[in-house]
Coordinates of C-alpha atoms in Angstrom, one line a residue:
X1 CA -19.9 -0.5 -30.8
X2 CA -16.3 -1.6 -32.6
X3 CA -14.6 -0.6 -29.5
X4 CA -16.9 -2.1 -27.2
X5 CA -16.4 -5.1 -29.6
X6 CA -12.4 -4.7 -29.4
X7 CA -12.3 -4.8 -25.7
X8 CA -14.3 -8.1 -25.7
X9 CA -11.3 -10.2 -28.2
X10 CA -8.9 -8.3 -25.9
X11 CA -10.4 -9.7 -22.6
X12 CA -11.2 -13.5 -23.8
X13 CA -7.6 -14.7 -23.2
X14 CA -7.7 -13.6 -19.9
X15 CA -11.1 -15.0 -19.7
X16 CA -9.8 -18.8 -20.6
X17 CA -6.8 -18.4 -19.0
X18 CA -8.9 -17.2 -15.3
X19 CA -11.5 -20.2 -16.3
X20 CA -8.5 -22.9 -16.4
X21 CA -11.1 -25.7 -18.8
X22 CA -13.7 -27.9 -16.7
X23 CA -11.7 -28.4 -14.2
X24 CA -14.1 -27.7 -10.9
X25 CA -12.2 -25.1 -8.5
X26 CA -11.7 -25.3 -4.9
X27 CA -12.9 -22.1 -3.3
X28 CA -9.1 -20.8 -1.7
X29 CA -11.2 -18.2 0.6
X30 CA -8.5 -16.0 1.0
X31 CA -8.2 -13.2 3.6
X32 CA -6.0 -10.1 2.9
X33 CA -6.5 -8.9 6.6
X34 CA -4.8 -11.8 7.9
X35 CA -0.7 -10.4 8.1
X36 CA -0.1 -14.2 9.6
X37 CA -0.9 -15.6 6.3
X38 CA 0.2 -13.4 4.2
X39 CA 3.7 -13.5 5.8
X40 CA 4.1 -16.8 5.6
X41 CA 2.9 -16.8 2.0
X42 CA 5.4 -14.2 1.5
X43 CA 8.1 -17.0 3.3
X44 CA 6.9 -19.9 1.3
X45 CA 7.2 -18.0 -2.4
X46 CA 10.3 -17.2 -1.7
X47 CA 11.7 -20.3 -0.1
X48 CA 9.9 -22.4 -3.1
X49 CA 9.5 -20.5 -6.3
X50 CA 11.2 -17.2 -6.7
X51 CA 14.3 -19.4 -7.8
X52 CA 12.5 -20.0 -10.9
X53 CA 9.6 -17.1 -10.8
X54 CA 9.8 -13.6 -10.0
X55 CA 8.0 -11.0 -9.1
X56 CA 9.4 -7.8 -10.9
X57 CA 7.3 -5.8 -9.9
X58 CA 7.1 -5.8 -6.7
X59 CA 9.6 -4.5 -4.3
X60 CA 11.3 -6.2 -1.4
X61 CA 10.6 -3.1 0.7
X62 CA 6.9 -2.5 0.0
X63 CA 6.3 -6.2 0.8
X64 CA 7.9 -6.2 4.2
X65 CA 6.0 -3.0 4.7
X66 CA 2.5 -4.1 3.8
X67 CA 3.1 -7.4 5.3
X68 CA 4.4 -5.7 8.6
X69 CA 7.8 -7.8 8.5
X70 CA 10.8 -5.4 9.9
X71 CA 13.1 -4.9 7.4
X72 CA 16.4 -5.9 9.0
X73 CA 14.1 -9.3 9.3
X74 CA 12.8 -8.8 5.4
X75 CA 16.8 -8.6 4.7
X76 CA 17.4 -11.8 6.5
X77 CA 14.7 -13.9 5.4
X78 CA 13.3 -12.3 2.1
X79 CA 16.3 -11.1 -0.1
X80 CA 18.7 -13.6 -0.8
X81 CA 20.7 -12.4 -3.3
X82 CA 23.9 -11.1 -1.7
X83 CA 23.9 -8.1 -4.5
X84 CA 20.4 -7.5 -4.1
X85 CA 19.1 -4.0 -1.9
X86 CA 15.8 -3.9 0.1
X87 CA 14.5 -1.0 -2.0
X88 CA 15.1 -3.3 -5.4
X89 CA 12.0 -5.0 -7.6
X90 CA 12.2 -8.8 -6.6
X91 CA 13.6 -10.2 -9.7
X92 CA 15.7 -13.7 -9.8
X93 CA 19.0 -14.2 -11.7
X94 CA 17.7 -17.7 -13.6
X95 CA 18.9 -17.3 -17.2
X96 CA 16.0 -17.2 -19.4
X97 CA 17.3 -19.1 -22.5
X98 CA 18.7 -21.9 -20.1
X99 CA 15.8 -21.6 -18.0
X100 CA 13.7 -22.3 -21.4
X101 CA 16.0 -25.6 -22.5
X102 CA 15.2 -26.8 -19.1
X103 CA 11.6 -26.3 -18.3
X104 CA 10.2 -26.2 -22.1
X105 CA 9.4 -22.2 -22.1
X106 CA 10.8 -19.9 -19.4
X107 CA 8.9 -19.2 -16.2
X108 CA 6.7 -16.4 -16.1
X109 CA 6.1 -13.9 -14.0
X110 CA 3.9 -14.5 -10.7
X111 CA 3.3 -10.8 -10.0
X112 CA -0.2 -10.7 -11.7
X113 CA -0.8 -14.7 -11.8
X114 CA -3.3 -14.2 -9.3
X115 CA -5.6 -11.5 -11.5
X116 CA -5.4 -13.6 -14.4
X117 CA -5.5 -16.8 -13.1
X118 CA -7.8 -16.2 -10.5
X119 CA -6.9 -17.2 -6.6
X120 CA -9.8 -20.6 -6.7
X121 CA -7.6 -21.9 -9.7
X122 CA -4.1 -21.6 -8.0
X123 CA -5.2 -22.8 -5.1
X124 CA -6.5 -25.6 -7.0
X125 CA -3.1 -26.3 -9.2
X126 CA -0.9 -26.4 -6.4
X127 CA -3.0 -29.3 -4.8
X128 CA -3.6 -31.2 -8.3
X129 CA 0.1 -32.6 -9.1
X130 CA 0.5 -35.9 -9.2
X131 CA 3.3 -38.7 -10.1
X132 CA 3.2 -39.4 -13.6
X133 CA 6.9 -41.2 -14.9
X134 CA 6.2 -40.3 -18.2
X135 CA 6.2 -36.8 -17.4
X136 CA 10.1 -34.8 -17.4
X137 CA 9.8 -34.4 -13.7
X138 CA 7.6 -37.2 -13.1
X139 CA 4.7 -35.6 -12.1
X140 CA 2.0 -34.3 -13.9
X141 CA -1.3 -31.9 -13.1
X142 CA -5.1 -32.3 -13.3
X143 CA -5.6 -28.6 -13.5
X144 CA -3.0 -27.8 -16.2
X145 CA -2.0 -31.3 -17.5
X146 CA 1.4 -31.8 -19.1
X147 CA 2.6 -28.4 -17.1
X148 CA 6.2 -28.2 -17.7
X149 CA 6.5 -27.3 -13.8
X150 CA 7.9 -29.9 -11.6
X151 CA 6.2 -30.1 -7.6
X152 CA 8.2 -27.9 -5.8
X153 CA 6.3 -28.1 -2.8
X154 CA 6.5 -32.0 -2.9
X155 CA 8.6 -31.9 0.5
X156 CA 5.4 -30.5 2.3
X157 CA 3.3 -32.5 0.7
X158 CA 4.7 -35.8 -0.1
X159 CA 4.5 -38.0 -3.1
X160 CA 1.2 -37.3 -4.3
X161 CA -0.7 -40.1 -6.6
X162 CA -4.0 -39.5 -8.8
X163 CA -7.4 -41.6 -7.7
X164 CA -8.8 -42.9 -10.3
X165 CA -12.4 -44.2 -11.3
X166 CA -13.8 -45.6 -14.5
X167 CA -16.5 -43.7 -16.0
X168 CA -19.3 -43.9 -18.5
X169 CA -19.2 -41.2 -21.3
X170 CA -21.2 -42.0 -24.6
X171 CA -21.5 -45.7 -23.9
X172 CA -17.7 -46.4 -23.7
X173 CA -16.0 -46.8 -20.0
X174 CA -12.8 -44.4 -19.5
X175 CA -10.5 -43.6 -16.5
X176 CA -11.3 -40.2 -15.4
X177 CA -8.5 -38.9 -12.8
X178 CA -11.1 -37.4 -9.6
X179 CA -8.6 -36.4 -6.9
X180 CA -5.0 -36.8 -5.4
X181 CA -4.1 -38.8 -2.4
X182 CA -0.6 -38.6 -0.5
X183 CA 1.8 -41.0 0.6
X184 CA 2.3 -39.4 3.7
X185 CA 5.9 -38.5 3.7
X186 CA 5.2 -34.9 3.8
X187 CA 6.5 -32.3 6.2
X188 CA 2.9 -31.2 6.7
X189 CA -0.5 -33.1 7.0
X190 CA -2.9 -33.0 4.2
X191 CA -5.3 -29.9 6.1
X192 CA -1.5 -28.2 7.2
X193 CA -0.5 -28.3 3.2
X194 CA -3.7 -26.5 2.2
X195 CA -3.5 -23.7 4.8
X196 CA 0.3 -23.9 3.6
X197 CA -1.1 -23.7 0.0
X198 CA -3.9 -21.0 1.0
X199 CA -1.6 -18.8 2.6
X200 CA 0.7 -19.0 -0.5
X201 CA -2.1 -18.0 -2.8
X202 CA -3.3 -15.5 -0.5
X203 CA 0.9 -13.8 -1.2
X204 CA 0.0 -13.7 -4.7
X205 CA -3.1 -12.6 -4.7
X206 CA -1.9 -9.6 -2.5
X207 CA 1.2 -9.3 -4.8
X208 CA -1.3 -8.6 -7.9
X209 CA -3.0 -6.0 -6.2
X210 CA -1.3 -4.3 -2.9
X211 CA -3.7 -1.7 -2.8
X212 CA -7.1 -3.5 -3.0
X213 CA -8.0 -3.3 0.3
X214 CA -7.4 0.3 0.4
X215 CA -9.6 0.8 -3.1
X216 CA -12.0 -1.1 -1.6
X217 CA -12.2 1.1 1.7
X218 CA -11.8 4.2 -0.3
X219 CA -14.7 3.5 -2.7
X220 CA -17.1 3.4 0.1
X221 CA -16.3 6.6 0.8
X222 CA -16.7 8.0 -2.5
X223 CA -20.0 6.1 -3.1
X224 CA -21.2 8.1 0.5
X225 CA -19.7 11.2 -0.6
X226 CA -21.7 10.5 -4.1
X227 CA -25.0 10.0 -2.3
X228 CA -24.3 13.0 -0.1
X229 CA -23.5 15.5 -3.3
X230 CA -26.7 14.0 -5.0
X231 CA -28.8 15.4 -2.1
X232 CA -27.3 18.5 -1.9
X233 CA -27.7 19.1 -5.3
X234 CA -31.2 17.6 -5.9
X235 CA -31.9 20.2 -2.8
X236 CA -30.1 22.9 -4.5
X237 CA -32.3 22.4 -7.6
X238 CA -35.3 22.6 -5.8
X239 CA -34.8 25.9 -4.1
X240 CA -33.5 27.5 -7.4
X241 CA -36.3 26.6 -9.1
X242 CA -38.6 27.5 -6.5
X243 CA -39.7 31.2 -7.4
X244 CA -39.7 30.5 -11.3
X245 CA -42.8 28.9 -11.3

């Protein structure tokens, strides 16, 4: 019972970080067949956060081969750092003290965001910033508010502002923040940025797990292997026991 008990406390940080507050979660509906999105997931981390976040580990090769990208093409596109080798864990050179003075606390690791944060609440953050000028980078976030992260993907997106609406809660009227709403400047329309967003999500949820998809295939097999063996067994059982009574 205590170590059933231990587990539990062990788990509930994980637990409120996956559950991300009241914040109601888009569903991201990822698909981990689609090599499409995942490659351009693969393109869009790189292009827009592995300056600050890495991935360590995770390898340049293994991506380009799970992802189907050739690997003179994965050497082109994916490793950027002149020094860096395709067989090398994707790791950034941003100085982690500095990178603390500048952002408040250094940036973590996206390799397992996606298990711990869960794949509905990134692909809810990445579509909840919003200008805010008292913020450092002047935008803020309804998912994580006060996120020391600035909106890298603003040039997609465009300047994004919060919608407001007043709202009753215990007899007093407050300004509750419901959506986001875009200027329109962006590279991509509003449905483009959330496939853009989607297919970004769908990276690091892959990138957390590379081998789910063959777990998941694999398990079926052992559950039908399982229900075979019981059969034979339950047979076997029968026909030993047969004669003795």
């Amino acid at each position: 019972m205590k170590k059933w008990i231990v587990v539990l406390f062990a788990l509930l940080p994980s637990l409120a970080l996956a559950a991300g507050g009241n914040v109601h979660l888009d569903k991201a509906n990822n698909d981990l067949t689609d090599q499409a999105s995942l490659q351009n997931g693969a393109k869009l981390f790189m292009n827009y956060c592995f300056a600050c976040h890495s991935t360590q580990y995770q390898r340049y090769e293994r991506v380009a081969n799970d992802l189907g990208i050739p690997v003179e093409l994965a050497k082109e596109n994916l490793v950027f750092d002149s020094e860096a080798k395709i067989g090398d864990l994707m790791v950034n050179s941003m100085p982690q003290k500095q990178a603390a003075a500048w952002f408040g606390a250094p940036p973590p690791d996206l390799t397992l965001v996606a298990r711990v944060r869960g794949a509905d609440w990134l692909y809810t953050y990445l579509r909840s910033f919003y200008a805010d000028p008292s913020r450092p980078f002047g935008v803020n976030n309804i998912t994580f508010p006060n996120v020391g992260m600035p909106h890298v993907l603003e040039e997609l997106q465009g300047i994004p502002t919060a919608i407001v609406e007043t709202h009753t809660v215990d007899g007093q009227e407050v300004e509750v923040i419901v959506g986001t709403e875009t200027n329109g400047r962006g590279e991509l329309s509003s449905a483009e940025y959330d496939d853009a967003v989607r297919d970004l999500v769908n990276f690091l949820e892959y990138s957390g797990d590379p081998v789910k998809l063959e777990r998941h295939a694999m398990g079926w097999w052992v559950m039908a292997f399982l229900v075979l063996f019981t059969i034979v067994v339950v047979l076997l059982k029968k026909e030993y026991w047969r004669d003795v009574h």
